[in-house]
mmCIF file of C-alpha atoms in Angstrom:
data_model
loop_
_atom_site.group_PDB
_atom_site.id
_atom_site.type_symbol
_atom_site.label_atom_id
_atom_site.label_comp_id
_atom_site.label_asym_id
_atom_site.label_seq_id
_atom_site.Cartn_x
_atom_site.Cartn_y
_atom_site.Cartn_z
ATOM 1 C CA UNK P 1 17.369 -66.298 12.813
ATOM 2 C CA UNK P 2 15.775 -68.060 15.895
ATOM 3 C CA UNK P 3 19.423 -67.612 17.626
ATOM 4 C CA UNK P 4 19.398 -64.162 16.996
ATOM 5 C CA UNK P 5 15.744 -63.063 18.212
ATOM 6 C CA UNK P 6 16.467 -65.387 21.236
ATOM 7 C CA UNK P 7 19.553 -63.294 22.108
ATOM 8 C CA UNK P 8 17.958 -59.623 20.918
ATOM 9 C CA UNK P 9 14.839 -60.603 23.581
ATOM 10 C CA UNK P 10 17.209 -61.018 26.521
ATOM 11 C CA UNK P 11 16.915 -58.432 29.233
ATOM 12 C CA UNK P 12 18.807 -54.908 29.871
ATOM 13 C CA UNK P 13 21.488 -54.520 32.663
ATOM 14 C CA UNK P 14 19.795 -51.368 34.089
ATOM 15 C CA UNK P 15 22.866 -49.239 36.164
ATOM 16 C CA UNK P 16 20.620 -45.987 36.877
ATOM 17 C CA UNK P 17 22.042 -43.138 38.681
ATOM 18 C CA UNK P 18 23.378 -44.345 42.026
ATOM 19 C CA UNK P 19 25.208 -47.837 43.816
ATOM 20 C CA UNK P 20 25.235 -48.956 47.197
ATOM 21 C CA UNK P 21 27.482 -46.274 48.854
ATOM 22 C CA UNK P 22 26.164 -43.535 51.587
ATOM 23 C CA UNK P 23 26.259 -40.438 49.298
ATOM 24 C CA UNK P 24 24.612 -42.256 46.296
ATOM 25 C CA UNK P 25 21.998 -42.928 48.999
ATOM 26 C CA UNK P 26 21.691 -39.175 49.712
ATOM 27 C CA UNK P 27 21.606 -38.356 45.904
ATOM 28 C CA UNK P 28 18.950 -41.179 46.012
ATOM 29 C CA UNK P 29 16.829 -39.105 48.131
ATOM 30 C CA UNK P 30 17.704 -35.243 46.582
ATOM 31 C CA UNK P 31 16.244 -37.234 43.064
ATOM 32 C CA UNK P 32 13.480 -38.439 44.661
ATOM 33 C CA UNK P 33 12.950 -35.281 46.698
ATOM 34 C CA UNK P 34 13.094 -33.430 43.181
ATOM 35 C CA UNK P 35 10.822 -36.349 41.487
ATOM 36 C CA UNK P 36 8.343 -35.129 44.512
ATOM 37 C CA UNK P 37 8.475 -31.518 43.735
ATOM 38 C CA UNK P 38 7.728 -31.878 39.654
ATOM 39 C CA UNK P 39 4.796 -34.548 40.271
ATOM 40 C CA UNK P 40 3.589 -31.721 42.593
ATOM 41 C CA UNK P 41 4.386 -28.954 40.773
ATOM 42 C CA UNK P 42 2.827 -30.281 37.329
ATOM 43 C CA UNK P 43 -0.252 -31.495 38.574
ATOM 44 C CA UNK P 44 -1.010 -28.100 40.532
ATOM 45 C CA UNK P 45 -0.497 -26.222 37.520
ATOM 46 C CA UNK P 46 -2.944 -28.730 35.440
ATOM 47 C CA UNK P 47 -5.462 -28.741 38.056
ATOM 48 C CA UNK P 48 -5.229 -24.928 38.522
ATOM 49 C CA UNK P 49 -5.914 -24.508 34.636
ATOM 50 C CA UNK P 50 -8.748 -26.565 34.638
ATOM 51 C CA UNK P 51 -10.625 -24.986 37.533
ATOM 52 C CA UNK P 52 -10.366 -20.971 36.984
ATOM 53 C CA UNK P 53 -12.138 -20.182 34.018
ATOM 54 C CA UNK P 54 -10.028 -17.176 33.429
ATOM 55 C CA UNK P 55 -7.319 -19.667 32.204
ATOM 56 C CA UNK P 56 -9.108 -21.125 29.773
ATOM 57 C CA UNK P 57 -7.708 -19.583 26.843
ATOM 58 C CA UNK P 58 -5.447 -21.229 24.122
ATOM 59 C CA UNK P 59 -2.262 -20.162 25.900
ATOM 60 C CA UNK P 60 -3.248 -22.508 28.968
ATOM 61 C CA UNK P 61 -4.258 -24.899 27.064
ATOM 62 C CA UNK P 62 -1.115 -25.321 25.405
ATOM 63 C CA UNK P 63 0.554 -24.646 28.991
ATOM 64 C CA UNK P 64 -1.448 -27.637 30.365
ATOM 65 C CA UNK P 65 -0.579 -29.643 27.427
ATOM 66 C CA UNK P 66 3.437 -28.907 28.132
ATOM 67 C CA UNK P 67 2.530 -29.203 31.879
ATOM 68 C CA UNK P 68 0.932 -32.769 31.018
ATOM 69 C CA UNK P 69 4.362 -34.049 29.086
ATOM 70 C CA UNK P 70 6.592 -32.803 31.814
ATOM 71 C CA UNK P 71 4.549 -34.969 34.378
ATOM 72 C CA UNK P 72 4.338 -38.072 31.913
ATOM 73 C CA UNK P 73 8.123 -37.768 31.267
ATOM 74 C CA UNK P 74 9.302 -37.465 34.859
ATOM 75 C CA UNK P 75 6.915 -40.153 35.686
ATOM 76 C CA UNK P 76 8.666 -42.839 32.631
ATOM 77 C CA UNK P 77 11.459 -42.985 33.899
ATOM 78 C CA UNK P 78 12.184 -41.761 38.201
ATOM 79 C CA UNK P 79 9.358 -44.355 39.198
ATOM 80 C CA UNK P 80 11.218 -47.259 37.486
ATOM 81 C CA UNK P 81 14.688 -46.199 38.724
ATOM 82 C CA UNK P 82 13.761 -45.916 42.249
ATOM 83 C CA UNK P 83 12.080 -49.247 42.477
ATOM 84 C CA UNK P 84 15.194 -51.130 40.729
ATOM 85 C CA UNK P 85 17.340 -49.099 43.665
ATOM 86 C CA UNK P 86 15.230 -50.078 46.409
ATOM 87 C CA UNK P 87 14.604 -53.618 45.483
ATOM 88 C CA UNK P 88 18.304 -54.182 44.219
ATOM 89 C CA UNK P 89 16.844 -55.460 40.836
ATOM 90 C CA UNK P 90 19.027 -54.551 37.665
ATOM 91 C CA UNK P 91 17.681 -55.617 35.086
ATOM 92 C CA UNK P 92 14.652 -54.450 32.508
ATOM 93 C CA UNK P 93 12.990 -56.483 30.186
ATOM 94 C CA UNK P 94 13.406 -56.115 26.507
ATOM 95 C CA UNK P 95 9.751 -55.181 26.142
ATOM 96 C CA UNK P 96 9.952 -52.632 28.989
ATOM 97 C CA UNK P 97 13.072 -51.075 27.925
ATOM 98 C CA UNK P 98 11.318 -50.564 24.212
ATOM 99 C CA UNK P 99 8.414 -49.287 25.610
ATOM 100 C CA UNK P 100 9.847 -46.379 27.840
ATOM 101 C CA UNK P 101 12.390 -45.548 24.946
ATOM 102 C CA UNK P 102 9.056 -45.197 22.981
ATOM 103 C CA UNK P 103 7.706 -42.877 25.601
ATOM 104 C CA UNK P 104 10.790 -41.333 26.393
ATOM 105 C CA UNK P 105 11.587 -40.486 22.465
ATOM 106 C CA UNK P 106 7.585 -39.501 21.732
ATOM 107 C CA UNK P 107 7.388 -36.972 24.849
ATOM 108 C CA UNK P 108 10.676 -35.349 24.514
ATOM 109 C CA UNK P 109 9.646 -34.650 20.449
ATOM 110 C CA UNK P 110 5.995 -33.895 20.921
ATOM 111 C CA UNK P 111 7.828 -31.183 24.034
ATOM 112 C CA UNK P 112 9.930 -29.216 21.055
ATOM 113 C CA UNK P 113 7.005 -29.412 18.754
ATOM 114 C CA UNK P 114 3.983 -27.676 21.294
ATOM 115 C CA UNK P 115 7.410 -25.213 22.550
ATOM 116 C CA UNK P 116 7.722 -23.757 19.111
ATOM 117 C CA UNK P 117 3.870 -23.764 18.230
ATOM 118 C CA UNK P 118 3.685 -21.900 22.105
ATOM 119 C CA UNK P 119 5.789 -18.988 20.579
ATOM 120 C CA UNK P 120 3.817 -18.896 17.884
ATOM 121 C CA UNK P 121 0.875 -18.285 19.956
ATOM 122 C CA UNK P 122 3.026 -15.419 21.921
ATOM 123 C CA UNK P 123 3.785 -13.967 18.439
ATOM 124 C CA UNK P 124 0.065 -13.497 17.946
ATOM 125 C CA UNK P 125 -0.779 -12.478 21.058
ATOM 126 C CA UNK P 126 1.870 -9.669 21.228
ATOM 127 C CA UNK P 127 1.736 -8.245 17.053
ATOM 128 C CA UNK P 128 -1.816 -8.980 16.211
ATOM 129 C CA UNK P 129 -3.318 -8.523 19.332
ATOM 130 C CA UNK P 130 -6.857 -7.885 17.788
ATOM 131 C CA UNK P 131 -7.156 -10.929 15.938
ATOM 132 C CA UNK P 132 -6.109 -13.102 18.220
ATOM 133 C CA UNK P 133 -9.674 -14.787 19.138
ATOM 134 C CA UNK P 134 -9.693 -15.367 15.101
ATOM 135 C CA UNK P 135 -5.766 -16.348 15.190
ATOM 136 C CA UNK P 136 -5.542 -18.643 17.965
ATOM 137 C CA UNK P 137 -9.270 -19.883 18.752
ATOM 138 C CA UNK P 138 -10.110 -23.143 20.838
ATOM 139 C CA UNK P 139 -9.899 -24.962 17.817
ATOM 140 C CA UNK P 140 -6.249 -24.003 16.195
ATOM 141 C CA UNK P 141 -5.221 -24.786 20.163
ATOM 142 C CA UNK P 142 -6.679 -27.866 20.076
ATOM 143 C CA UNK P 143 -4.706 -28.964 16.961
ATOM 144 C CA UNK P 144 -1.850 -27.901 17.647
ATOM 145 C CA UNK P 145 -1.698 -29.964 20.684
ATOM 146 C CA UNK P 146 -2.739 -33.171 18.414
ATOM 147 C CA UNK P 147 -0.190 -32.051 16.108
ATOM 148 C CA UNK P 148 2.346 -32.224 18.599
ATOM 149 C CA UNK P 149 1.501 -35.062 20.214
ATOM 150 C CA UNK P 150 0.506 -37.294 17.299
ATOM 151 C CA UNK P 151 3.942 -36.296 15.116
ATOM 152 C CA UNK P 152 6.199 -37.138 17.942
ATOM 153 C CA UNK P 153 4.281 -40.381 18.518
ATOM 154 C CA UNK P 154 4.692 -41.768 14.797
ATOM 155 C CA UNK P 155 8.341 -40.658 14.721
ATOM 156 C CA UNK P 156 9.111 -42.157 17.937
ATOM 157 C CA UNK P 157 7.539 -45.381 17.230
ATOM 158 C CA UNK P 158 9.148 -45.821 13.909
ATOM 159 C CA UNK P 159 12.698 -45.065 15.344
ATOM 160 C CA UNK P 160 11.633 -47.463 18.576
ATOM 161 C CA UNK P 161 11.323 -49.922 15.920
ATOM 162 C CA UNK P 162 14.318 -49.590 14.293
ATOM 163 C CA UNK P 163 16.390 -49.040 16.956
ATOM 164 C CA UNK P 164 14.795 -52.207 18.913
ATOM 165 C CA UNK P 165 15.479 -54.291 15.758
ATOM 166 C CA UNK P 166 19.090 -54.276 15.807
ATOM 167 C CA UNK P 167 21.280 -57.149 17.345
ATOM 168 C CA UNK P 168 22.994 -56.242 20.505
ATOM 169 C CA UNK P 169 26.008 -57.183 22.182
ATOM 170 C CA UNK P 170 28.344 -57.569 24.667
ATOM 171 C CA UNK P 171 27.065 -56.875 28.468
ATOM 172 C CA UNK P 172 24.244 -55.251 27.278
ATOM 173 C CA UNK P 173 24.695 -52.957 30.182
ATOM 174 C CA UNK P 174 22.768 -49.318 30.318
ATOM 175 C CA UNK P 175 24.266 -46.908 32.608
ATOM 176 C CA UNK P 176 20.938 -44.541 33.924
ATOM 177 C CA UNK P 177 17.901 -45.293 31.577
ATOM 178 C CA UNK P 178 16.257 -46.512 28.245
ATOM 179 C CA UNK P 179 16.769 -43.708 25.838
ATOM 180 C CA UNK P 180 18.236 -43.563 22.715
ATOM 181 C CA UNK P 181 22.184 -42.950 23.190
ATOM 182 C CA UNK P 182 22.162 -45.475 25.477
ATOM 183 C CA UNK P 183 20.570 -47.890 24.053
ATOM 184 C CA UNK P 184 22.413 -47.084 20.055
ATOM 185 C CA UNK P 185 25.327 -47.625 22.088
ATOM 186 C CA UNK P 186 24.902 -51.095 22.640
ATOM 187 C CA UNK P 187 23.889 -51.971 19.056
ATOM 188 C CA UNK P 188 26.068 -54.848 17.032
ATOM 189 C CA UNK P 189 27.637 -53.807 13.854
ATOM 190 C CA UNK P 190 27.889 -50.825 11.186
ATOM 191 C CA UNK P 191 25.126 -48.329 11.793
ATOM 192 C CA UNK P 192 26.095 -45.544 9.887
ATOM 193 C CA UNK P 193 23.514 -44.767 7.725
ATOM 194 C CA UNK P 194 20.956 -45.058 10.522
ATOM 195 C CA UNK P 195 22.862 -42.547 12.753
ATOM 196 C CA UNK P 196 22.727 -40.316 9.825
ATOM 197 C CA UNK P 197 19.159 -40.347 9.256
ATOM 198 C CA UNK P 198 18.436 -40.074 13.272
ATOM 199 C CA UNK P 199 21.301 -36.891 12.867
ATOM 200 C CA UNK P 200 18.346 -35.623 10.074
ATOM 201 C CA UNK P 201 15.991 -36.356 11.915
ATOM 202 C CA UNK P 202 17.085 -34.193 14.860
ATOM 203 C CA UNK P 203 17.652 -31.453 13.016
ATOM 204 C CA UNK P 204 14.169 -31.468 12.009
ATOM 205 C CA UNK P 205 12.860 -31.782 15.418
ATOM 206 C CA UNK P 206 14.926 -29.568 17.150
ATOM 207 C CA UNK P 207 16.687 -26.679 14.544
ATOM 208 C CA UNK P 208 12.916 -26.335 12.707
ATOM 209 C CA UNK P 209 10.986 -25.667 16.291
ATOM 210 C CA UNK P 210 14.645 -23.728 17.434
ATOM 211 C CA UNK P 211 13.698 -21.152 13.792
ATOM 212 C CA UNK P 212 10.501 -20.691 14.393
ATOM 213 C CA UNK P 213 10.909 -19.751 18.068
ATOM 214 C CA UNK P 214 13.375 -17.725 16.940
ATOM 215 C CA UNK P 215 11.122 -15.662 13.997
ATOM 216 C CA UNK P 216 8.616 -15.411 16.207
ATOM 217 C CA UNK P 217 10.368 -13.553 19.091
ATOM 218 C CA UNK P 218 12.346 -11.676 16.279
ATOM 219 C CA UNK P 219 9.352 -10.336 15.275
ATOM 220 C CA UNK P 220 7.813 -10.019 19.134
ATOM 221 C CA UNK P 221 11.077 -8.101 19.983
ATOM 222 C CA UNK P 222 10.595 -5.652 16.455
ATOM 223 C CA UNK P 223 6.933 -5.087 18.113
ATOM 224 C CA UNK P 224 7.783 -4.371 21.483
ATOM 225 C CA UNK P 225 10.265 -1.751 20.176
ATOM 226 C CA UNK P 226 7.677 0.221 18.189
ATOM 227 C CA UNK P 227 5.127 0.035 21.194
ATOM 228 C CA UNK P 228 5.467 4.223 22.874
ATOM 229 C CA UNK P 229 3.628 2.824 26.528
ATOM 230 C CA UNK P 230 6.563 1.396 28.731
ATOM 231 C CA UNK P 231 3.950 -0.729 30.986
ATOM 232 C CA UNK P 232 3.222 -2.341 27.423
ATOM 233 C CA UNK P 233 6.784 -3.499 26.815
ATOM 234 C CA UNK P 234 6.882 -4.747 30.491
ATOM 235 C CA UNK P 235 3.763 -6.709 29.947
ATOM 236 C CA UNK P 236 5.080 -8.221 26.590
ATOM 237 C CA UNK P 237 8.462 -9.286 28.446
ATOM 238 C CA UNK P 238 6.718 -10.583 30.972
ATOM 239 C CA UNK P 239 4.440 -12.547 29.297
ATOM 240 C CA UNK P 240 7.259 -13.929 27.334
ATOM 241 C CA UNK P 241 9.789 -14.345 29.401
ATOM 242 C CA UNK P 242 9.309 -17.695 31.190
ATOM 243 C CA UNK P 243 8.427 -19.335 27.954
ATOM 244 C CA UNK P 244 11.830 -18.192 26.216
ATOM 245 C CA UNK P 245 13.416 -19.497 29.661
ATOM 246 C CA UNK P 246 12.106 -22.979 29.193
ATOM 247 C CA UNK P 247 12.737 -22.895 25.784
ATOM 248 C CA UNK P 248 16.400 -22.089 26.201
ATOM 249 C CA UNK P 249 16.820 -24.796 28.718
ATOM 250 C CA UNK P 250 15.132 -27.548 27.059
ATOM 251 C CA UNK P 251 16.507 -26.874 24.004
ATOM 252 C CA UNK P 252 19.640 -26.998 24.856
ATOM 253 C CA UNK P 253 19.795 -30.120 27.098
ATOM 254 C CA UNK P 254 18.067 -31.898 23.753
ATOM 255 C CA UNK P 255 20.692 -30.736 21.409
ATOM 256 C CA UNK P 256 23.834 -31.411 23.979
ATOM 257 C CA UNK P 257 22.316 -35.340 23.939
ATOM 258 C CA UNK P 258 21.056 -35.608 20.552
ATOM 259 C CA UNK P 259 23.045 -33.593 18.299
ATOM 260 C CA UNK P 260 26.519 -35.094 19.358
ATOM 261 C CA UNK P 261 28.276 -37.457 17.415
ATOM 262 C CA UNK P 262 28.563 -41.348 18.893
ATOM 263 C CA UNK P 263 31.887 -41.148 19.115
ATOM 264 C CA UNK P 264 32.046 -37.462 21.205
ATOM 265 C CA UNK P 265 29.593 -39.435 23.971
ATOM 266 C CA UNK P 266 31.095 -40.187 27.544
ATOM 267 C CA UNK P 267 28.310 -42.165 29.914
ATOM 268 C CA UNK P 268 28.968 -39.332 32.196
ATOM 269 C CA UNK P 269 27.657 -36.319 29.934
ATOM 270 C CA UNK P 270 25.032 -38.621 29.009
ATOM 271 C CA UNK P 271 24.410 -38.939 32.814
ATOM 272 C CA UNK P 272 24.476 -35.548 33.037
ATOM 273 C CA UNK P 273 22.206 -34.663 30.332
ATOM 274 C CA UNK P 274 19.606 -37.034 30.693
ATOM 275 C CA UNK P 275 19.153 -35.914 34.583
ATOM 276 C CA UNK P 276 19.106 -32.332 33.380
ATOM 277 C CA UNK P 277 16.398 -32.412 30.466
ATOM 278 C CA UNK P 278 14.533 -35.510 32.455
ATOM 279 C CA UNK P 279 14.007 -34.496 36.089
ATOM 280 C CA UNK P 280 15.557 -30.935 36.277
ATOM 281 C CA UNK P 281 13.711 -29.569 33.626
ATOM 282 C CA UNK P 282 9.739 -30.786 34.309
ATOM 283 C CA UNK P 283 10.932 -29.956 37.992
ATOM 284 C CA UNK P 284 11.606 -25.928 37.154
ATOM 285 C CA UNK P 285 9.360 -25.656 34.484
ATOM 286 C CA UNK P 286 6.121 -25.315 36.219
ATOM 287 C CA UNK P 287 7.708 -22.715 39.393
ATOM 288 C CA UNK P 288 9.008 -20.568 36.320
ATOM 289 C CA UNK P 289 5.445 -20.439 34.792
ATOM 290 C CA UNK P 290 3.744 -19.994 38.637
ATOM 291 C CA UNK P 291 5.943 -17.554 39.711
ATOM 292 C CA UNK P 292 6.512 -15.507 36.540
ATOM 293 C CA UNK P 293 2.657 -15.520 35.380
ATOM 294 C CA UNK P 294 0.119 -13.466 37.451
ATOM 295 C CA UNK P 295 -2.816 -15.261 35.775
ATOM 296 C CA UNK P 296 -1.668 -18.138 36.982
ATOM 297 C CA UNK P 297 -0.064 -16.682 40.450
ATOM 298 C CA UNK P 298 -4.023 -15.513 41.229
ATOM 299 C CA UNK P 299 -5.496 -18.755 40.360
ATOM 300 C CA UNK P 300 -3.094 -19.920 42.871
ATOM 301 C CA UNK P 301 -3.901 -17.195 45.711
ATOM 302 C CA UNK P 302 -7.395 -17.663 45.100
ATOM 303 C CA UNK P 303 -7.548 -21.475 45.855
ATOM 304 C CA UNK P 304 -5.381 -21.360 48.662
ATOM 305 C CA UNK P 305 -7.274 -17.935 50.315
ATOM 306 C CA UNK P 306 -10.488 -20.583 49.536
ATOM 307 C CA UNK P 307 -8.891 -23.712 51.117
ATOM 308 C CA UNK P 308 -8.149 -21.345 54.176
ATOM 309 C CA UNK P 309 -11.584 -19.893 54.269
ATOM 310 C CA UNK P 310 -12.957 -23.685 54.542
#
């Protein structure tokens, strides 16, 4: 038993993205150019809903809180990958590698969660447009966000657990980071049942939130058909529009990683996906919510025509 925690406690062979040749170096630098844009790009958007008042609604808050994951997920993993590159260290420590698979698992689920319970908050905003102060107050916001967060966090932990528990063998080699089909991969023995229940388990966190973002703009798009004014049905698409665009391409970066058999896995789609839903992702989500919402547009114009003013 000693033997085998000895040899489970051993560090990770950490690849990451890029070796030691000239145009890995350049895709060093686009990454870390990108990395740049999203830490920018998030925390102007947080900091821009926190100081105009006009933005502190529900639907901002919610924003923030999907603003606040996309920074905290960028930031688990780029930071880490760059300073393994630059130093020429390979290797992560058992404990490390557990922890960001913990934060990488917990901020991707709590993301689908608050995405779904956003279009809810559309839904109400759009068909029952006069109870939405009752609806949606500070206080259904404010749980929803704990909801989110606190669901993800237990689920992550106990498949973190699990997961970490396992014996591994072989090289023990990861080919870009410390999530979970890359780390299942390396895993000793017959894990069949336990791929099932994780199959489950993304079904739950990823076809439930995919139904109810889909009933909710089913009934957004019945609503926006009855409405007579055609300003109205511009400002409904509008308002909708970016978060069905960051729905779309979160959700389906999640389900091309998750949702895939073992078997149907090449370390170059996982490459693939894991860069898209990881640093792509957080990096466009906050320009599609500047640019596409005015509210948050003018919050923008106003602190910059201030900043010049000064």
């Amino acid at each position: 038993m000693w033997r085998w925690n000895q040899t489970s406690l051993e560090d990770f062979i950490l690849q990451g993205l890029f070796d030691d040749s000239f145009n890995h170096f350049c895709l060093f630098l686009l990454i870390m150019l990108v990395f740049l844009t999203a830490v920018s790009g998030n925390s102007l958007t947080i900091l821009l809903i926190c100081a105009d008042p006009r933005l502190h609604t529900p639907m901002y808050f919610l924003l923030s809180q999907l603003t606040l994951m996309d920074l905290m997920h960028v930031s688990t993993t780029i930071p880490e990958m760059a300073s393994n590159y630059l130093s020429g260290k390979k290797s992560i420590s058992f404990v490390g590698c557990a922890t960001q698979h913990f934060l990488y698992l917990s901020l991707g689920g709590a993301e689908c969660l608050l995405l779904a319970l956003m279009s809810y908050d559309r839904y109400v905003a759009i068909c029952h447009p006069l109870r939405y102060t009752v609806l949606m107050s500070r206080r259904v916001g404010v749980m929803m966000a704990v909801a989110s967060w606190l669901s993800a966090s237990v689920n992550s932990l106990i498949h973190t657990s699990i997961l970490m528990s396992f014996p591994f063998c072989g090289s023990r080699i990861i080919h870009h980071f410390c999530e979970f089909p890359a780390v299942l991969k390396l895993v000793c023995g017959d894990i069949t049942v336990y791929e099932n229940t994780v199959y489950i388990s993304s079904i739950i966190h990823l076809l439930l939130p995919i139904i109810l973002v889909s009933t909710s703009y089913g009934f957004i798009l019945h609503s926006v058909i009855q409405m007579r004014s055609a300003g109205s049905k511009r400002n409904a698409f509008a308002t909708c529009s970016s978060h069905l665009l960051v729905v779309s391409l979160w959700f389906g970066a999640c389900m091309f990683s998750y949702m895939r058999p073992r078997s149907q896995r090449t370390p170059l789609q996982d490459k693939v996906g894991s860069v898209f839903y990881s640093i792509i992702t957080p990096t466009l989500n906050p320009l599609i919510h500047t640019l596409r919402n005015k509210d948050v547009a003018k919050a923008l114009k106003k602190v910059l025509r201030r900043d010049i003013l000064i």
